[in-house]
Amino acid sequence: MREQGSSQQSYLSASERAAHTGIARMFLWAGSKGAQGSGSERRTFYQKIREYDILEKRRTVTALKAGEDRAILLGLSMILFSAMMYFVLGITMVRSYSDSVWTEESNCTVLNSSIVAEINCSYSCGSECRKSSRFPCLQVYVSLNFTGKVLRLSYNEEAHEAHPECFYIPKCRKDHTLMHSIVMNISERLKTHQQVLCYYDPSEQQDSVLLTRLYGRGAIISSLLWPTCTLVGGTLIIAMVKLTQYLSFLCEQISRIKRMGLYSLTGVSHTRVCTRKFNGSIQDGV
């Protein structure tokens, strides 16, 4: 009888253990299934949000990239245009200004102004027609107040290169009387203004002075102002676009770091909730 009672008790304890084990397995399976289901649903929700965000960002990036490309193209065009202007001005105005030896200013006293000869010239009378004429050569001598030397006066560099002995070279015309009257008016004005401002060679290698320079310092500065502004403007446009791209990249990196931190925190909290539910279900079953 005692053996039968002990065998019945052991059988009951074994059956109870099996029952508890089955209950625990049921709760484990239910808890894991519930955790997997809720996790998959949450993951699908986050994936949809992320896909939507990526689509919107792609649209925005495409629009911004087109505008940035146009801005960079505009900046490069401005830089190229300014380089071409620098080249043209460099071979014309700046070269003439740098090659000129009449660099110093001084006052000159007009000593003599007279017509000494008639110079031949030619003028255009059609597409393939040229005729000859003559203009009076006005010769002017001045005294340089800085040194006291007597020098010949020329109007500018072009007049000195064409005819060094003549002060002014009028445009060749058919009407000789008109050119003669123009030259005589210039001579009378020089006689009226005894003191004139002139440019001389400080090395004293030239035997003449100039009344005016073909390209002065003010003309050079004003002509170089516009290409300089264009160059600075194009450079600023490109620099601003690059700065905007860099700031956008930094903002994207910061947003990605925050998003990854938010996802990690959400995953940890979800794991903790599932663990608590699972532990509570086991305790209730036991």
Short mmCIF file of C-alpha atoms in Angstrom, two decimals:
data_model
loop_
_atom_site.label_atom_id
_atom_site.label_comp_id
_atom_site.label_asym_id
_atom_site.label_seq_id
_atom_site.Cartn_x
_atom_site.Cartn_y
_atom_site.Cartn_z
CA MET A 1 0.00 0.00 0.00
CA ARG A 2 2.81 2.33 0.92
CA GLU A 3 4.55 1.55 -2.37
CA GLN A 4 1.35 2.22 -4.28
CA GLY A 5 0.91 5.59 -2.46
CA SER A 6 4.46 6.64 -3.16
CA SER A 7 4.13 5.65 -6.81
CA GLN A 8 0.88 7.63 -7.10
CA GLN A 9 2.53 10.73 -5.51
CA SER A 10 5.53 10.49 -7.86
CA TYR A 11 3.17 10.09 -10.79
CA LEU A 12 1.18 13.13 -9.71
CA SER A 13 4.33 15.23 -9.26
CA ALA A 14 5.61 14.18 -12.69
CA SER A 15 2.28 14.99 -14.30
CA GLU A 16 2.17 18.36 -12.54
CA ARG A 17 5.69 19.14 -13.75
CA ALA A 18 4.74 18.21 -17.27
CA ALA A 19 1.65 20.39 -17.04
CA HIS A 20 3.68 23.35 -15.74
CA THR A 21 6.27 22.79 -18.48
CA GLY A 22 3.54 22.74 -21.15
CA ILE A 23 1.98 25.91 -19.78
CA ALA A 24 5.39 27.62 -19.72
CA ARG A 25 6.04 26.58 -23.32
CA MET A 26 2.65 27.89 -24.36
CA PHE A 27 3.33 31.27 -22.77
CA LEU A 28 6.83 31.38 -24.26
CA TRP A 29 5.45 30.59 -27.72
CA ALA A 30 2.60 33.12 -27.34
CA GLY A 31 4.93 35.79 -26.00
CA SER A 32 7.47 35.27 -28.74
CA LYS A 33 4.77 35.25 -31.40
CA GLY A 34 3.21 38.44 -29.98
CA ALA A 35 6.63 40.10 -29.80
CA GLN A 36 7.43 39.06 -33.36
CA GLY A 37 4.07 40.28 -34.62
CA SER A 38 4.22 43.66 -32.94
CA GLY A 39 7.89 44.06 -33.92
CA SER A 40 7.17 43.29 -37.57
CA GLU A 41 4.23 45.70 -37.60
CA ARG A 42 6.34 48.43 -36.01
CA ARG A 43 9.18 47.71 -38.42
CA THR A 44 6.80 47.92 -41.39
CA PHE A 45 5.45 51.25 -40.12
CA TYR A 46 8.96 52.69 -39.73
CA GLN A 47 9.93 51.41 -43.16
CA LYS A 48 6.96 53.17 -44.75
CA ILE A 49 7.83 56.41 -42.98
CA ARG A 50 11.45 56.09 -44.01
CA GLU A 51 10.55 55.34 -47.65
CA TYR A 52 8.29 58.38 -47.72
CA ASP A 53 11.03 60.55 -46.23
CA ILE A 54 13.57 59.24 -48.73
CA LEU A 55 11.19 59.95 -51.65
CA GLU A 56 10.55 63.50 -50.46
CA LYS A 57 14.26 64.09 -49.93
CA ARG A 58 15.03 62.83 -53.41
CA ARG A 59 12.55 65.26 -54.92
CA THR A 60 13.95 68.14 -52.89
CA VAL A 61 17.55 67.19 -53.68
CA THR A 62 16.74 66.95 -57.40
CA ALA A 63 15.20 70.44 -57.43
CA LEU A 64 18.06 71.90 -55.37
CA LYS A 65 20.69 70.23 -57.53
CA ALA A 66 19.25 71.75 -60.70
CA GLY A 67 19.29 75.23 -59.14
CA GLU A 68 22.80 74.73 -57.79
CA ASP A 69 24.03 73.60 -61.20
CA ARG A 70 22.58 76.72 -62.81
CA ALA A 71 24.14 78.94 -60.16
CA ILE A 72 27.56 77.32 -60.60
CA LEU A 73 27.24 77.67 -64.38
CA LEU A 74 26.40 81.36 -63.96
CA GLY A 75 29.41 81.88 -61.69
CA LEU A 76 31.76 80.10 -64.10
CA SER A 77 30.39 82.16 -67.02
CA MET A 78 31.01 85.38 -65.10
CA ILE A 79 34.57 84.30 -64.28
CA LEU A 80 35.24 83.36 -67.91
CA PHE A 81 33.79 86.67 -69.14
CA SER A 82 35.95 88.65 -66.71
CA ALA A 83 39.05 86.70 -67.84
CA MET A 84 38.30 87.60 -71.47
CA MET A 85 37.84 91.25 -70.54
CA TYR A 86 41.13 91.21 -68.63
CA PHE A 87 42.85 89.75 -71.70
CA VAL A 88 41.42 92.36 -74.10
CA LEU A 89 42.19 95.25 -71.77
CA GLY A 90 45.64 93.85 -71.07
CA ILE A 91 46.70 93.79 -74.73
CA THR A 92 45.23 97.23 -75.49
CA MET A 93 44.95 99.77 -72.70
CA VAL A 94 47.22 98.32 -70.02
CA ARG A 95 49.97 97.53 -72.53
CA SER A 96 49.87 101.03 -74.00
CA TYR A 97 49.89 102.55 -70.51
CA SER A 98 52.84 100.43 -69.34
CA ASP A 99 54.87 101.01 -72.53
CA SER A 100 54.51 104.77 -72.37
CA VAL A 101 57.63 106.59 -71.13
CA TRP A 102 55.84 109.90 -70.48
CA THR A 103 54.87 109.16 -66.89
CA GLU A 104 55.62 112.34 -64.94
CA GLU A 105 53.49 115.49 -64.88
CA SER A 106 54.70 119.08 -64.95
CA ASN A 107 53.72 122.54 -66.17
CA CYS A 108 54.92 123.69 -69.58
CA THR A 109 55.10 127.19 -71.04
CA VAL A 110 54.11 127.53 -74.71
CA LEU A 111 56.91 129.34 -76.60
CA ASN A 112 55.98 129.00 -80.25
CA SER A 113 53.05 127.61 -82.27
CA SER A 114 53.19 127.74 -86.07
CA ILE A 115 52.40 125.77 -89.22
CA VAL A 116 55.59 124.56 -90.83
CA ALA A 117 54.50 122.19 -93.61
CA GLU A 118 51.74 120.34 -95.42
CA ILE A 119 51.51 116.61 -94.81
CA ASN A 120 49.97 114.16 -97.29
CA CYS A 121 47.15 111.92 -96.11
CA SER A 122 44.53 109.65 -97.64
CA TYR A 123 40.84 109.27 -96.94
CA SER A 124 38.21 106.72 -97.89
CA CYS A 125 35.69 107.56 -100.59
CA GLY A 126 33.99 104.16 -100.83
CA SER A 127 34.40 100.44 -100.27
CA GLU A 128 37.49 100.19 -102.48
CA CYS A 129 38.21 103.84 -103.07
CA ARG A 130 40.85 106.04 -101.42
CA LYS A 131 41.87 109.55 -102.34
CA SER A 132 44.71 111.77 -101.18
CA SER A 133 44.57 115.10 -99.40
CA ARG A 134 46.79 117.35 -97.30
CA PHE A 135 46.65 118.74 -93.76
CA PRO A 136 48.77 121.47 -92.17
CA CYS A 137 51.49 120.38 -89.71
CA LEU A 138 51.27 122.45 -86.54
CA GLN A 139 54.56 122.55 -84.63
CA VAL A 140 54.56 123.64 -81.00
CA TYR A 141 57.56 124.22 -78.72
CA VAL A 142 57.27 124.49 -74.97
CA SER A 143 59.59 125.06 -72.04
CA LEU A 144 59.45 122.41 -69.31
CA ASN A 145 59.25 124.28 -66.01
CA PHE A 146 60.75 121.34 -64.06
CA THR A 147 64.06 121.39 -66.01
CA GLY A 148 63.86 124.52 -68.16
CA LYS A 149 64.48 122.57 -71.36
CA VAL A 150 62.81 123.51 -74.64
CA LEU A 151 60.96 120.49 -76.04
CA ARG A 152 58.53 119.79 -78.83
CA LEU A 153 54.89 119.25 -77.78
CA SER A 154 52.73 116.40 -79.12
CA TYR A 155 49.08 115.79 -78.48
CA ASN A 156 49.35 112.09 -77.39
CA GLU A 157 51.29 108.87 -78.09
CA GLU A 158 49.50 108.21 -81.39
CA ALA A 159 50.31 111.65 -82.79
CA HIS A 160 53.93 111.28 -81.71
CA GLU A 161 54.26 107.85 -83.38
CA ALA A 162 52.58 109.00 -86.63
CA HIS A 163 54.33 112.36 -87.09
CA PRO A 164 56.70 113.39 -84.27
CA GLU A 165 57.21 116.88 -85.74
CA CYS A 166 53.48 117.71 -85.75
CA PHE A 167 51.49 118.54 -82.61
CA TYR A 168 48.06 117.34 -83.80
CA ILE A 169 46.96 115.15 -86.72
CA PRO A 170 43.37 115.84 -87.79
CA LYS A 171 41.22 113.25 -89.50
CA CYS A 172 41.99 113.30 -93.20
CA ARG A 173 39.18 114.89 -95.19
CA LYS A 174 38.52 115.99 -98.72
CA ASP A 175 37.99 119.59 -97.60
CA HIS A 176 41.47 120.98 -97.04
CA THR A 177 40.12 124.33 -95.84
CA LEU A 178 38.20 122.66 -93.01
CA MET A 179 41.30 120.85 -91.76
CA HIS A 180 43.32 124.07 -91.94
CA SER A 181 40.72 125.94 -89.88
CA ILE A 182 40.72 123.16 -87.22
CA VAL A 183 44.50 123.32 -86.87
CA MET A 184 44.49 127.14 -86.68
CA ASN A 185 41.88 127.09 -83.89
CA ILE A 186 44.10 124.73 -81.89
CA SER A 187 47.08 127.02 -82.44
CA GLU A 188 45.13 130.06 -81.21
CA ARG A 189 44.00 128.24 -78.08
CA LEU A 190 47.56 127.19 -77.26
CA LYS A 191 48.73 130.79 -77.61
CA THR A 192 45.93 131.97 -75.33
CA HIS A 193 46.79 129.42 -72.61
CA GLN A 194 50.48 129.91 -72.07
CA GLN A 195 50.69 127.45 -69.19
CA VAL A 196 49.59 123.88 -69.92
CA LEU A 197 49.91 120.61 -68.07
CA CYS A 198 52.22 118.20 -69.88
CA TYR A 199 53.76 114.74 -69.43
CA TYR A 200 57.49 114.23 -69.81
CA ASP A 201 60.00 111.40 -69.75
CA PRO A 202 61.80 111.34 -66.38
CA SER A 203 64.79 109.57 -67.97
CA GLU A 204 65.11 112.52 -70.44
CA GLN A 205 65.55 110.20 -73.42
CA GLN A 206 62.69 111.78 -75.37
CA ASP A 207 62.98 115.22 -76.98
CA SER A 208 59.23 115.80 -76.76
CA VAL A 209 56.44 116.05 -74.19
CA LEU A 210 52.76 115.13 -74.38
CA LEU A 211 49.73 117.28 -73.75
CA THR A 212 47.62 114.29 -72.77
CA ARG A 213 48.11 110.55 -72.48
CA LEU A 214 46.15 108.12 -74.61
CA TYR A 215 45.22 106.02 -71.56
CA GLY A 216 45.62 107.67 -68.19
CA ARG A 217 45.62 106.12 -64.77
CA GLY A 218 41.97 106.99 -64.16
CA ALA A 219 40.91 105.39 -67.45
CA ILE A 220 42.83 102.19 -66.62
CA ILE A 221 41.26 101.94 -63.15
CA SER A 222 37.72 102.56 -64.42
CA SER A 223 38.13 100.04 -67.25
CA LEU A 224 39.42 97.34 -64.88
CA LEU A 225 36.64 97.97 -62.36
CA TRP A 226 33.89 96.12 -64.23
CA PRO A 227 35.77 92.87 -64.94
CA THR A 228 36.95 92.88 -61.33
CA CYS A 229 33.36 93.18 -60.08
CA THR A 230 32.30 90.40 -62.46
CA LEU A 231 35.10 88.16 -61.22
CA VAL A 232 34.28 88.80 -57.57
CA GLY A 233 30.56 88.23 -58.20
CA GLY A 234 31.12 84.89 -59.96
CA THR A 235 33.49 83.72 -57.23
CA LEU A 236 30.99 84.65 -54.52
CA ILE A 237 28.18 82.78 -56.28
CA ILE A 238 30.24 79.59 -56.50
CA ALA A 239 31.45 79.96 -52.90
CA MET A 240 27.88 80.43 -51.62
CA VAL A 241 26.67 77.34 -53.50
CA LYS A 242 29.52 75.24 -52.11
CA LEU A 243 28.85 76.55 -48.61
CA THR A 244 25.16 75.67 -48.95
CA GLN A 245 26.05 72.15 -50.08
CA TYR A 246 28.42 71.71 -47.15
CA LEU A 247 25.83 72.93 -44.63
CA SER A 248 23.21 70.63 -46.18
CA PHE A 249 25.61 67.70 -45.84
CA LEU A 250 26.23 68.53 -42.18
CA CYS A 251 22.48 68.83 -41.53
CA GLU A 252 21.89 65.45 -43.16
CA GLN A 253 24.59 63.84 -41.05
CA ILE A 254 23.13 65.29 -37.85
CA SER A 255 19.61 64.16 -38.81
CA ARG A 256 20.89 60.65 -39.54
CA ILE A 257 22.63 60.45 -36.18
CA LYS A 258 19.46 61.60 -34.38
CA ARG A 259 17.34 59.14 -36.37
CA MET A 260 19.62 56.23 -35.53
CA GLY A 261 19.54 57.19 -31.84
CA LEU A 262 15.73 57.39 -31.91
CA TYR A 263 15.47 53.97 -33.57
CA SER A 264 17.81 52.42 -31.01
CA LEU A 265 15.87 53.91 -28.10
CA THR A 266 12.55 52.69 -29.59
CA GLY A 267 13.96 49.17 -30.05
CA VAL A 268 15.25 49.03 -26.46
CA SER A 269 11.92 50.22 -25.01
CA HIS A 270 10.01 47.72 -27.15
CA THR A 271 12.28 44.88 -25.99
CA ARG A 272 11.78 45.89 -22.37
CA VAL A 273 7.97 45.87 -22.78
CA CYS A 274 8.00 42.43 -24.40
CA THR A 275 10.29 41.10 -21.67
CA ARG A 276 7.99 42.42 -18.96
CA LYS A 277 4.92 40.84 -20.60
CA PHE A 278 6.72 37.55 -21.00
CA ASN A 279 7.88 37.49 -17.37
CA GLY A 280 4.39 38.39 -16.15
CA SER A 281 2.82 35.62 -18.19
CA ILE A 282 5.29 33.06 -16.79
CA GLN A 283 4.59 34.19 -13.22
CA ASP A 284 0.83 33.94 -13.81
CA GLY A 285 1.19 30.45 -15.20
CA VAL A 286 3.36 29.26 -12.33
#
